[in-house]
mmCIF file of C-alpha atoms in Angstrom:
data_model
loop_
_atom_site.group_PDB
_atom_site.id
_atom_site.type_symbol
_atom_site.label_atom_id
_atom_site.label_comp_id
_atom_site.label_asym_id
_atom_site.label_seq_id
_atom_site.Cartn_x
_atom_site.Cartn_y
_atom_site.Cartn_z
ATOM 1 C CA MET U 1 -19.851 -11.351 13.582
ATOM 2 C CA PRO U 2 -20.928 -7.576 13.654
ATOM 3 C CA LYS U 3 -20.192 -7.744 17.215
ATOM 4 C CA LEU U 4 -16.992 -9.482 16.345
ATOM 5 C CA THR U 5 -16.253 -7.010 14.177
ATOM 6 C CA VAL U 6 -16.588 -3.968 15.625
ATOM 7 C CA THR U 7 -14.553 -5.659 19.155
ATOM 8 C CA LEU U 8 -11.677 -5.970 16.547
ATOM 9 C CA ASN U 9 -11.865 -2.561 15.106
ATOM 10 C CA LEU U 10 -11.528 -1.558 18.770
ATOM 11 C CA PHE U 11 -8.566 -3.803 19.772
ATOM 12 C CA LYS U 12 -6.853 -1.672 16.581
ATOM 13 C CA TYR U 13 -8.049 1.494 17.715
ATOM 14 C CA THR U 14 -6.882 0.629 21.141
ATOM 15 C CA SER U 15 -3.665 -0.386 19.683
ATOM 16 C CA LYS U 16 -2.972 2.505 17.617
ATOM 17 C CA LYS U 17 -3.809 4.840 20.012
ATOM 18 C CA THR U 18 -1.512 3.238 22.386
ATOM 19 C CA SER U 19 0.970 2.928 19.860
ATOM 20 C CA ASN U 20 0.717 6.524 19.197
ATOM 21 C CA THR U 21 1.429 7.642 22.940
ATOM 22 C CA SER U 22 4.476 5.102 23.383
ATOM 23 C CA SER U 23 6.030 7.060 20.389
ATOM 24 C CA LEU U 24 5.315 10.549 22.308
ATOM 25 C CA VAL U 25 7.083 9.587 25.272
ATOM 26 C CA ARG U 26 9.798 8.041 22.773
ATOM 27 C CA VAL U 27 10.053 11.514 21.549
ATOM 28 C CA LEU U 28 9.683 13.012 25.204
ATOM 29 C CA LEU U 29 12.078 11.099 26.857
ATOM 30 C CA TYR U 30 14.700 11.330 23.720
ATOM 31 C CA ILE U 31 14.444 15.106 24.388
ATOM 32 C CA VAL U 32 14.717 15.137 28.256
ATOM 33 C CA THR U 33 17.857 12.643 27.964
ATOM 34 C CA VAL U 34 19.295 15.325 25.270
ATOM 35 C CA LEU U 35 18.640 18.522 27.446
ATOM 36 C CA ASN U 36 19.867 16.444 30.536
ATOM 37 C CA LEU U 37 23.329 15.764 28.633
ATOM 38 C CA VAL U 38 23.121 19.676 27.682
ATOM 39 C CA ALA U 39 22.605 20.357 31.772
ATOM 40 C CA LEU U 40 25.597 17.994 32.353
ATOM 41 C CA ALA U 41 28.527 19.308 30.326
ATOM 42 C CA ALA U 42 27.429 22.867 31.881
ATOM 43 C CA PHE U 43 28.009 21.773 35.463
ATOM 44 C CA VAL U 44 31.073 20.277 33.973
ATOM 45 C CA PHE U 45 32.498 23.282 32.918
ATOM 46 C CA GLY U 46 30.910 25.118 35.964
ATOM 47 C CA LEU U 47 33.371 22.825 38.008
ATOM 48 C CA MET U 48 35.929 23.745 35.824
ATOM 49 C CA ALA U 49 35.256 27.715 36.601
ATOM 50 C CA GLY U 50 36.964 27.770 39.434
ATOM 51 C CA LYS U 51 40.415 26.117 38.368
ATOM 52 C CA ILE U 52 40.864 27.869 34.658
ATOM 53 C CA PRO U 53 41.566 32.127 35.446
ATOM 54 C CA PRO U 54 39.423 33.756 32.868
ATOM 55 C CA SER U 55 42.324 35.304 31.474
ATOM 56 C CA SER U 56 43.001 31.098 29.454
ATOM 57 C CA ASN U 57 39.569 31.079 28.620
ATOM 58 C CA GLY U 58 36.682 33.477 28.278
ATOM 59 C CA TYR U 59 33.775 31.260 28.101
ATOM 60 C CA ILE U 60 34.087 29.055 30.955
ATOM 61 C CA PRO U 61 33.452 32.138 33.744
ATOM 62 C CA ILE U 62 29.991 32.189 32.509
ATOM 63 C CA PHE U 63 29.455 28.598 33.327
ATOM 64 C CA GLY U 64 30.684 29.331 37.021
ATOM 65 C CA LEU U 65 28.555 32.834 37.510
ATOM 66 C CA PHE U 66 25.381 30.639 36.499
ATOM 67 C CA PHE U 67 26.194 27.247 38.669
ATOM 68 C CA PRO U 68 23.688 27.823 41.012
ATOM 69 C CA LEU U 69 20.597 27.470 37.887
ATOM 70 C CA ILE U 70 23.178 24.973 36.338
ATOM 71 C CA LEU U 71 23.240 22.674 39.625
ATOM 72 C CA PHE U 72 19.220 22.975 40.336
ATOM 73 C CA ALA U 73 18.406 21.737 36.383
ATOM 74 C CA ASN U 74 20.789 18.798 36.926
ATOM 75 C CA VAL U 75 19.184 17.759 40.600
ATOM 76 C CA VAL U 76 16.156 18.345 38.962
ATOM 77 C CA PHE U 77 16.742 15.570 36.222
ATOM 78 C CA MET U 78 18.172 13.200 38.568
ATOM 79 C CA VAL U 79 15.011 13.390 40.382
ATOM 80 C CA PHE U 80 12.952 12.739 37.223
ATOM 81 C CA TRP U 81 15.067 9.838 36.233
ATOM 82 C CA LEU U 82 15.144 8.470 39.814
ATOM 83 C CA ILE U 83 10.826 8.822 39.837
ATOM 84 C CA ARG U 84 11.131 6.708 36.586
ATOM 85 C CA LYS U 85 14.168 4.119 38.167
ATOM 86 C CA SER U 86 15.961 4.249 35.033
ATOM 87 C CA TRP U 87 19.682 3.607 34.684
ATOM 88 C CA PHE U 88 20.258 6.757 33.455
ATOM 89 C CA THR U 89 20.219 8.243 37.021
ATOM 90 C CA VAL U 90 23.493 6.274 37.793
ATOM 91 C CA ILE U 91 25.066 9.255 35.311
ATOM 92 C CA PRO U 92 24.375 12.949 36.653
ATOM 93 C CA VAL U 93 24.285 11.536 40.069
ATOM 94 C CA ILE U 94 28.364 10.032 39.634
ATOM 95 C CA ILE U 95 28.788 13.687 38.449
ATOM 96 C CA LEU U 96 27.427 15.373 41.151
ATOM 97 C CA VAL U 97 29.597 13.684 43.665
ATOM 98 C CA PHE U 98 32.461 14.366 41.267
ATOM 99 C CA GLY U 99 30.993 17.850 42.343
ATOM 100 C CA ALA U 100 30.872 17.495 45.690
ATOM 101 C CA ASN U 101 33.232 20.625 47.062
ATOM 102 C CA ASN U 102 31.016 22.743 44.810
ATOM 103 C CA PHE U 103 27.405 21.966 46.039
ATOM 104 C CA PHE U 104 28.591 22.650 49.632
ATOM 105 C CA ASP U 105 29.758 25.381 48.619
ATOM 106 C CA ASN U 106 26.393 26.592 47.171
ATOM 107 C CA PHE U 107 24.384 25.085 49.533
ATOM 108 C CA GLN U 108 24.240 23.405 52.758
ATOM 109 C CA LEU U 109 22.308 20.988 54.511
ATOM 110 C CA PRO U 110 19.952 23.155 57.721
ATOM 111 C CA PHE U 111 22.263 21.196 60.493
ATOM 112 C CA HIS U 112 23.675 23.424 61.431
ATOM 113 C CA THR U 113 23.378 24.393 65.239
ATOM 114 C CA ASP U 114 23.934 28.136 66.386
ATOM 115 C CA SER U 115 25.470 29.316 69.380
ATOM 116 C CA ALA U 116 25.256 32.066 71.087
ATOM 117 C CA ASP U 117 26.058 35.438 69.582
ATOM 118 C CA ASN U 118 26.239 37.116 72.681
ATOM 119 C CA ALA U 119 29.095 34.685 74.064
ATOM 120 C CA GLN U 120 32.322 36.061 75.161
ATOM 121 C CA GLY U 121 34.531 37.398 72.771
ATOM 122 C CA VAL U 122 32.082 37.097 69.769
ATOM 123 C CA VAL U 123 32.250 39.931 67.127
ATOM 124 C CA LYS U 124 29.293 40.269 64.864
ATOM 125 C CA VAL U 125 29.670 41.553 61.298
ATOM 126 C CA LEU U 126 27.426 42.720 59.305
ATOM 127 C CA THR U 127 28.125 43.130 55.099
ATOM 128 C CA TYR U 128 25.113 44.955 52.857
ATOM 129 C CA ASN U 129 25.498 46.492 49.208
ATOM 130 C CA VAL U 130 23.353 49.673 49.939
ATOM 131 C CA GLN U 131 22.482 50.293 46.153
ATOM 132 C CA GLN U 132 22.976 54.049 46.812
ATOM 133 C CA PHE U 133 19.988 54.103 48.796
ATOM 134 C CA ARG U 134 17.562 53.867 45.815
ATOM 135 C CA ASP U 135 16.061 50.960 45.815
ATOM 136 C CA GLY U 136 15.724 50.610 42.377
ATOM 137 C CA ASN U 137 14.853 54.606 41.768
ATOM 138 C CA LYS U 138 16.740 56.797 39.697
ATOM 139 C CA THR U 139 18.021 58.980 42.836
ATOM 140 C CA SER U 140 18.339 58.098 46.487
ATOM 141 C CA GLN U 141 15.034 57.964 48.698
ATOM 142 C CA PRO U 142 15.692 59.287 52.097
ATOM 143 C CA GLY U 143 13.350 56.783 53.260
ATOM 144 C CA ILE U 144 14.651 53.954 52.405
ATOM 145 C CA GLN U 145 18.154 55.421 54.089
ATOM 146 C CA SER U 146 16.639 55.681 57.241
ATOM 147 C CA GLU U 147 14.486 52.293 56.723
ATOM 148 C CA ILE U 148 18.317 50.737 55.893
ATOM 149 C CA LEU U 149 20.015 51.875 58.592
ATOM 150 C CA THR U 150 16.748 51.484 61.347
ATOM 151 C CA PHE U 151 17.835 47.850 60.106
ATOM 152 C CA ILE U 152 21.429 48.025 60.597
ATOM 153 C CA ASN U 153 20.746 49.634 64.153
ATOM 154 C CA ASN U 154 18.820 47.158 65.274
ATOM 155 C CA GLU U 155 20.659 44.134 64.190
ATOM 156 C CA LYS U 156 23.681 45.690 66.755
ATOM 157 C CA ALA U 157 26.759 44.390 64.590
ATOM 158 C CA ASP U 158 30.476 45.391 65.977
ATOM 159 C CA ILE U 159 31.705 45.574 62.641
ATOM 160 C CA VAL U 160 29.408 46.813 59.772
ATOM 161 C CA CYS U 161 30.517 46.958 55.802
ATOM 162 C CA LEU U 162 28.478 48.446 53.634
ATOM 163 C CA GLN U 163 29.110 48.851 49.672
ATOM 164 C CA GLU U 164 27.514 51.617 47.545
ATOM 165 C CA TYR U 165 27.058 54.038 50.318
ATOM 166 C CA GLN U 166 25.830 57.008 48.478
ATOM 167 C CA THR U 167 25.652 60.656 50.116
ATOM 168 C CA THR U 168 24.273 63.919 48.276
ATOM 169 C CA GLY U 169 24.536 67.671 48.931
ATOM 170 C CA ARG U 170 27.060 70.318 50.574
ATOM 171 C CA GLN U 171 27.893 69.080 53.988
ATOM 172 C CA ILE U 172 28.377 65.267 52.372
ATOM 173 C CA TYR U 173 30.746 64.101 55.074
ATOM 174 C CA GLU U 174 28.324 65.285 57.874
ATOM 175 C CA THR U 175 26.153 62.419 56.613
ATOM 176 C CA LEU U 176 28.299 59.883 57.262
ATOM 177 C CA LYS U 177 29.226 61.859 60.714
ATOM 178 C CA HIS U 178 25.754 61.248 61.399
ATOM 179 C CA THR U 179 25.114 57.434 60.342
ATOM 180 C CA ARG U 180 28.033 56.619 62.435
ATOM 181 C CA ASP U 181 26.394 58.701 65.650
ATOM 182 C CA GLU U 182 23.614 56.907 64.527
ATOM 183 C CA LEU U 183 24.953 53.521 64.646
ATOM 184 C CA ASN U 184 26.659 53.954 67.489
ATOM 185 C CA THR U 185 29.927 53.166 66.316
ATOM 186 C CA GLY U 186 33.191 54.695 67.398
ATOM 187 C CA ILE U 187 34.618 54.784 64.279
ATOM 188 C CA TYR U 188 34.553 54.724 60.446
ATOM 189 C CA TYR U 189 36.728 54.879 57.107
ATOM 190 C CA TYR U 190 35.195 55.690 54.244
ATOM 191 C CA GLU U 191 36.574 55.921 50.543
ATOM 192 C CA SER U 192 35.212 56.886 47.213
ATOM 193 C CA TYR U 193 34.956 54.340 44.203
ATOM 194 C CA PHE U 194 36.454 57.520 42.118
ATOM 195 C CA ASN U 195 37.486 61.162 42.986
ATOM 196 C CA PRO U 196 34.829 62.458 45.035
ATOM 197 C CA LYS U 197 33.306 65.813 43.709
ATOM 198 C CA TYR U 198 32.164 67.909 46.134
ATOM 199 C CA ASP U 199 28.518 67.754 45.996
ATOM 200 C CA LEU U 200 28.584 63.907 45.749
ATOM 201 C CA LEU U 201 30.069 60.659 47.118
ATOM 202 C CA SER U 202 29.550 56.763 46.612
ATOM 203 C CA GLY U 203 32.197 54.276 47.557
ATOM 204 C CA MET U 204 32.414 51.701 50.377
ATOM 205 C CA VAL U 205 32.496 52.339 54.082
ATOM 206 C CA ILE U 206 33.747 50.632 57.528
ATOM 207 C CA PHE U 207 32.145 51.354 60.496
ATOM 208 C CA SER U 208 32.818 49.754 63.817
ATOM 209 C CA LYS U 209 32.978 50.221 67.912
ATOM 210 C CA TYR U 210 36.859 49.411 68.083
ATOM 211 C CA THR U 211 39.470 51.426 67.485
ATOM 212 C CA ALA U 212 41.120 51.417 64.375
ATOM 213 C CA VAL U 213 45.429 51.627 64.104
ATOM 214 C CA ASP U 214 45.794 51.773 60.242
ATOM 215 C CA LYS U 215 43.900 51.800 56.961
ATOM 216 C CA GLY U 216 44.303 51.702 53.451
ATOM 217 C CA LYS U 217 42.185 50.994 50.143
ATOM 218 C CA LEU U 218 42.727 48.915 47.191
ATOM 219 C CA LYS U 219 42.689 50.306 43.969
ATOM 220 C CA ILE U 220 43.872 48.646 40.069
ATOM 221 C CA GLU U 221 45.217 51.391 37.747
ATOM 222 C CA GLY U 222 42.742 52.359 35.535
ATOM 223 C CA SER U 223 39.903 51.505 37.343
ATOM 224 C CA ARG U 224 37.848 52.800 40.447
ATOM 225 C CA THR U 225 38.413 51.553 43.853
ATOM 226 C CA PHE U 226 37.533 48.056 44.669
ATOM 227 C CA GLY U 227 38.031 47.902 48.607
ATOM 228 C CA ILE U 228 39.369 49.091 51.760
ATOM 229 C CA TYR U 229 40.733 48.031 54.657
ATOM 230 C CA THR U 230 41.243 48.575 58.482
ATOM 231 C CA ASP U 231 42.682 47.738 61.515
ATOM 232 C CA LEU U 232 40.796 46.997 64.307
ATOM 233 C CA LEU U 233 41.952 46.293 68.031
ATOM 234 C CA ILE U 234 39.653 43.324 69.112
ATOM 235 C CA ASN U 235 40.250 42.073 72.909
ATOM 236 C CA GLU U 236 44.021 43.232 72.262
ATOM 237 C CA ASP U 237 44.028 41.155 68.966
ATOM 238 C CA THR U 238 44.826 43.457 65.631
ATOM 239 C CA VAL U 239 42.687 42.091 62.834
ATOM 240 C CA ARG U 240 42.895 43.337 59.389
ATOM 241 C CA VAL U 241 38.808 44.267 58.178
ATOM 242 C CA PHE U 242 38.620 43.970 54.664
ATOM 243 C CA ASN U 243 35.366 45.744 52.379
ATOM 244 C CA ILE U 244 35.417 44.550 48.781
ATOM 245 C CA HIS U 245 33.656 45.525 46.227
ATOM 246 C CA LEU U 246 34.751 43.527 42.858
ATOM 247 C CA ALA U 247 33.904 44.700 39.240
ATOM 248 C CA SER U 248 29.991 44.695 38.390
ATOM 249 C CA ILE U 249 28.890 43.533 34.861
ATOM 250 C CA LYS U 250 27.044 46.748 34.659
ATOM 251 C CA LEU U 251 24.073 45.350 32.508
ATOM 252 C CA GLY U 252 21.520 47.627 32.060
ATOM 253 C CA LYS U 253 17.346 46.836 32.038
ATOM 254 C CA GLU U 254 17.847 46.200 28.192
ATOM 255 C CA ASP U 255 20.488 43.765 28.731
ATOM 256 C CA LEU U 256 18.436 41.855 31.595
ATOM 257 C CA GLY U 257 15.476 42.323 29.369
ATOM 258 C CA PHE U 258 17.225 40.609 26.565
ATOM 259 C CA VAL U 259 18.731 38.018 29.233
ATOM 260 C CA SER U 260 15.440 36.903 30.479
ATOM 261 C CA SER U 261 13.184 36.875 27.091
ATOM 262 C CA PRO U 262 16.114 36.001 23.932
ATOM 263 C CA THR U 263 13.336 35.018 21.532
ATOM 264 C CA ASN U 264 11.631 38.159 21.351
ATOM 265 C CA GLU U 265 14.378 39.432 19.544
ATOM 266 C CA SER U 266 15.595 39.098 15.838
ATOM 267 C CA GLN U 267 18.363 36.609 14.411
ATOM 268 C CA GLU U 268 20.112 39.788 13.499
ATOM 269 C CA GLN U 269 19.372 41.164 16.657
ATOM 270 C CA LEU U 270 19.817 38.058 19.097
ATOM 271 C CA LYS U 271 23.731 37.738 17.902
ATOM 272 C CA VAL U 272 24.325 41.596 18.304
ATOM 273 C CA LYS U 273 22.894 41.508 21.782
ATOM 274 C CA SER U 274 24.346 38.536 22.724
ATOM 275 C CA LEU U 275 27.904 39.459 21.756
ATOM 276 C CA ALA U 276 27.611 42.569 23.306
ATOM 277 C CA ILE U 277 26.594 40.708 26.984
ATOM 278 C CA TYR U 278 29.114 38.713 26.614
ATOM 279 C CA GLN U 279 31.740 41.642 26.373
ATOM 280 C CA LYS U 280 30.478 43.064 28.913
ATOM 281 C CA LEU U 281 30.663 39.963 30.864
ATOM 282 C CA ASN U 282 34.724 38.508 30.049
ATOM 283 C CA LYS U 283 35.395 42.569 31.059
ATOM 284 C CA ALA U 284 33.976 41.715 34.097
ATOM 285 C CA PHE U 285 35.759 38.763 34.541
ATOM 286 C CA LEU U 286 39.528 40.069 33.668
ATOM 287 C CA LEU U 287 38.976 42.615 35.542
ATOM 288 C CA ARG U 288 37.527 40.371 39.002
ATOM 289 C CA GLU U 289 40.665 38.573 37.958
ATOM 290 C CA LYS U 290 43.178 41.272 38.524
ATOM 291 C CA GLN U 291 41.674 42.400 41.840
ATOM 292 C CA VAL U 292 41.603 39.349 43.233
ATOM 293 C CA ASP U 293 45.199 38.505 42.256
ATOM 294 C CA LEU U 294 46.172 41.720 44.404
ATOM 295 C CA LEU U 295 43.690 41.244 46.918
ATOM 296 C CA LYS U 296 45.228 37.518 47.228
ATOM 297 C CA ASP U 297 48.751 39.106 47.769
ATOM 298 C CA MET U 298 47.260 41.314 50.520
ATOM 299 C CA ILE U 299 46.027 38.763 52.768
ATOM 300 C CA VAL U 300 49.185 35.912 52.267
ATOM 301 C CA ASN U 301 51.294 39.061 53.473
ATOM 302 C CA THR U 302 49.138 40.075 56.448
ATOM 303 C CA THR U 303 50.007 38.460 59.933
ATOM 304 C CA TYR U 304 46.570 39.679 61.687
ATOM 305 C CA PRO U 305 43.827 37.837 61.636
ATOM 306 C CA ILE U 306 40.838 38.567 58.633
ATOM 307 C CA LEU U 307 37.655 39.553 58.307
ATOM 308 C CA LEU U 308 36.986 39.852 54.717
ATOM 309 C CA CYS U 309 33.006 41.106 53.284
ATOM 310 C CA GLY U 310 31.830 42.045 50.538
ATOM 311 C CA ASP U 311 29.928 42.450 47.057
ATOM 312 C CA PHE U 312 32.252 40.221 45.191
ATOM 313 C CA ASN U 313 29.668 39.733 41.627
ATOM 314 C CA ASP U 314 30.153 36.525 41.123
ATOM 315 C CA THR U 315 29.276 32.978 42.675
ATOM 316 C CA PRO U 316 31.010 30.211 44.615
ATOM 317 C CA SER U 317 32.148 28.806 41.347
ATOM 318 C CA SER U 318 33.716 30.918 40.334
ATOM 319 C CA TRP U 319 37.674 32.179 40.055
ATOM 320 C CA VAL U 320 37.372 34.436 42.083
ATOM 321 C CA TYR U 321 35.977 32.992 45.055
ATOM 322 C CA HIS U 322 38.143 29.864 45.142
ATOM 323 C CA GLN U 323 41.164 31.726 44.907
ATOM 324 C CA LEU U 324 39.824 33.417 48.286
ATOM 325 C CA GLN U 325 38.496 30.517 49.701
ATOM 326 C CA SER U 326 42.172 28.884 49.565
ATOM 327 C CA HIS U 327 43.377 31.192 52.329
ATOM 328 C CA LEU U 328 40.207 31.964 53.856
ATOM 329 C CA ASN U 329 37.013 30.129 55.588
ATOM 330 C CA ASP U 330 33.481 30.982 54.090
ATOM 331 C CA SER U 331 31.373 31.861 56.868
ATOM 332 C CA PHE U 332 27.792 30.468 54.778
ATOM 333 C CA VAL U 333 29.728 26.945 54.937
ATOM 334 C CA GLU U 334 31.039 26.307 58.556
ATOM 335 C CA ARG U 335 27.058 27.955 59.403
ATOM 336 C CA GLY U 336 24.713 28.398 56.754
ATOM 337 C CA LYS U 337 21.908 26.253 56.338
ATOM 338 C CA GLY U 338 20.260 25.741 52.211
ATOM 339 C CA ILE U 339 21.522 28.329 49.646
ATOM 340 C CA SER U 340 21.655 31.721 51.072
ATOM 341 C CA ILE U 341 20.383 33.832 48.258
ATOM 342 C CA THR U 342 21.955 36.928 48.363
ATOM 343 C CA PHE U 343 21.032 38.950 45.258
ATOM 344 C CA ALA U 344 17.827 40.039 45.264
ATOM 345 C CA GLY U 345 17.450 41.061 40.820
ATOM 346 C CA PRO U 346 16.538 39.436 37.988
ATOM 347 C CA ILE U 347 18.824 36.668 38.213
ATOM 348 C CA PRO U 348 17.926 33.676 40.789
ATOM 349 C CA LEU U 349 19.514 31.446 42.885
ATOM 350 C CA LEU U 350 23.091 33.920 43.016
ATOM 351 C CA ARG U 351 25.098 34.046 46.483
ATOM 352 C CA ILE U 352 27.315 37.200 45.600
ATOM 353 C CA ASP U 353 28.046 38.740 49.067
ATOM 354 C CA TYR U 354 29.963 36.805 51.408
ATOM 355 C CA ILE U 355 31.773 37.052 54.852
ATOM 356 C CA LEU U 356 35.386 35.259 54.740
ATOM 357 C CA HIS U 357 38.383 34.741 57.516
ATOM 358 C CA SER U 358 40.650 33.262 58.764
ATOM 359 C CA GLY U 359 41.521 33.244 62.243
ATOM 360 C CA PHE U 360 38.157 32.873 63.357
ATOM 361 C CA LYS U 361 35.494 30.248 63.474
ATOM 362 C CA THR U 362 32.218 30.866 62.587
ATOM 363 C CA THR U 363 29.042 31.168 65.336
ATOM 364 C CA GLN U 364 26.001 32.269 63.757
ATOM 365 C CA TYR U 365 25.493 33.093 60.152
ATOM 366 C CA ALA U 366 22.162 34.610 58.496
ATOM 367 C CA ARG U 367 20.647 36.276 55.080
ATOM 368 C CA HIS U 368 18.129 38.477 55.802
ATOM 369 C CA ARG U 369 15.021 38.695 53.636
ATOM 370 C CA PHE U 370 15.068 42.495 54.037
ATOM 371 C CA LYS U 371 14.887 43.938 50.473
ATOM 372 C CA ARG U 372 15.678 47.567 50.270
ATOM 373 C CA SER U 373 18.125 47.041 47.407
ATOM 374 C CA ASP U 374 19.076 44.547 44.715
ATOM 375 C CA HIS U 375 20.710 42.470 47.234
ATOM 376 C CA PHE U 376 19.903 41.103 51.039
ATOM 377 C CA PRO U 377 22.298 41.623 53.712
ATOM 378 C CA VAL U 378 24.534 38.903 55.268
ATOM 379 C CA THR U 379 25.084 38.858 58.811
ATOM 380 C CA ALA U 380 28.000 36.171 60.384
ATOM 381 C CA SER U 381 29.083 35.739 64.392
ATOM 382 C CA LEU U 382 32.595 34.474 64.905
ATOM 383 C CA LYS U 383 34.717 33.755 67.623
ATOM 384 C CA LEU U 384 39.455 34.574 67.785
ATOM 385 C CA THR U 385 40.450 30.891 67.631
ATOM 386 C CA HIS U 386 43.326 31.689 69.604
#
């Protein structure tokens, strides 16, 4: 009899423990389901970011900016439901299929085969935001500049587009000439973001071995120069090359620290800092919209093949990217593999540096893991199609 009592008590204890475990699993599944629904809603808003201009809605572009993270979260949830063999898998699968175009703008399967980049008529292009040759330091470092120029020289690109190219000292233009000679390019075209000071230059530059026949800059009244272009003679064809650096959000270290650890703030500080960051985001979105309108008009009215390189400060899900992609092709989409993260800063999974084109086909594309800036350099080899 005592043995039977012990057995019954053990059964009750086991049943109770199993019941508690089941309850915990149900609670966890409920939490995961809610989080998945939030991620799916964010995914839908991210898809809308490329269709709705920032001037029409100030919140939608934020989902476009963080779309790579949102996409990653949804893929993780989908895998989770697949492992559990749950019917809920159908929902994220349908939504991800619906957003397939955005998916492949952000991620390419590793099935592309590269062609030889030394083939006849192939042009190699390099774009790189060099962060004023600072690599996170407060001042430019000669050693960093030397390493960057050595890397660029080793890539043997025919056209080099640099953003945030900075030089100081009395002979500011001599540095540009020295860089031109070091890269063994015949010409360079430089424009400062703002009016240049006598001892400081900071702006965009195009280096090329091809002959230049025209040049110009792009600027919205009341803001800095955001782009330059030069017309180059390539194999008896005139090609317009744009070097673009669209408006930055200008998040400081304090802003980035808050974004990475918002729970460290009081309720009041959370509101104040969140509003400040939103205002910076919105200001940048609106300015980039104006900049891309001007840029798009120039593209539409250009009769030459186009190479457009630079730092867009926005992702492939953004309004900016979709406006340009409606007229140009993306070298990454044609020959890229994986994600091609080009931003080396604290926000992960961002591709914000591009080589777009018309009148060409891409034969090779590469994002280089060379970290001497808060960006990674990008190269593409392209062949004229006419």
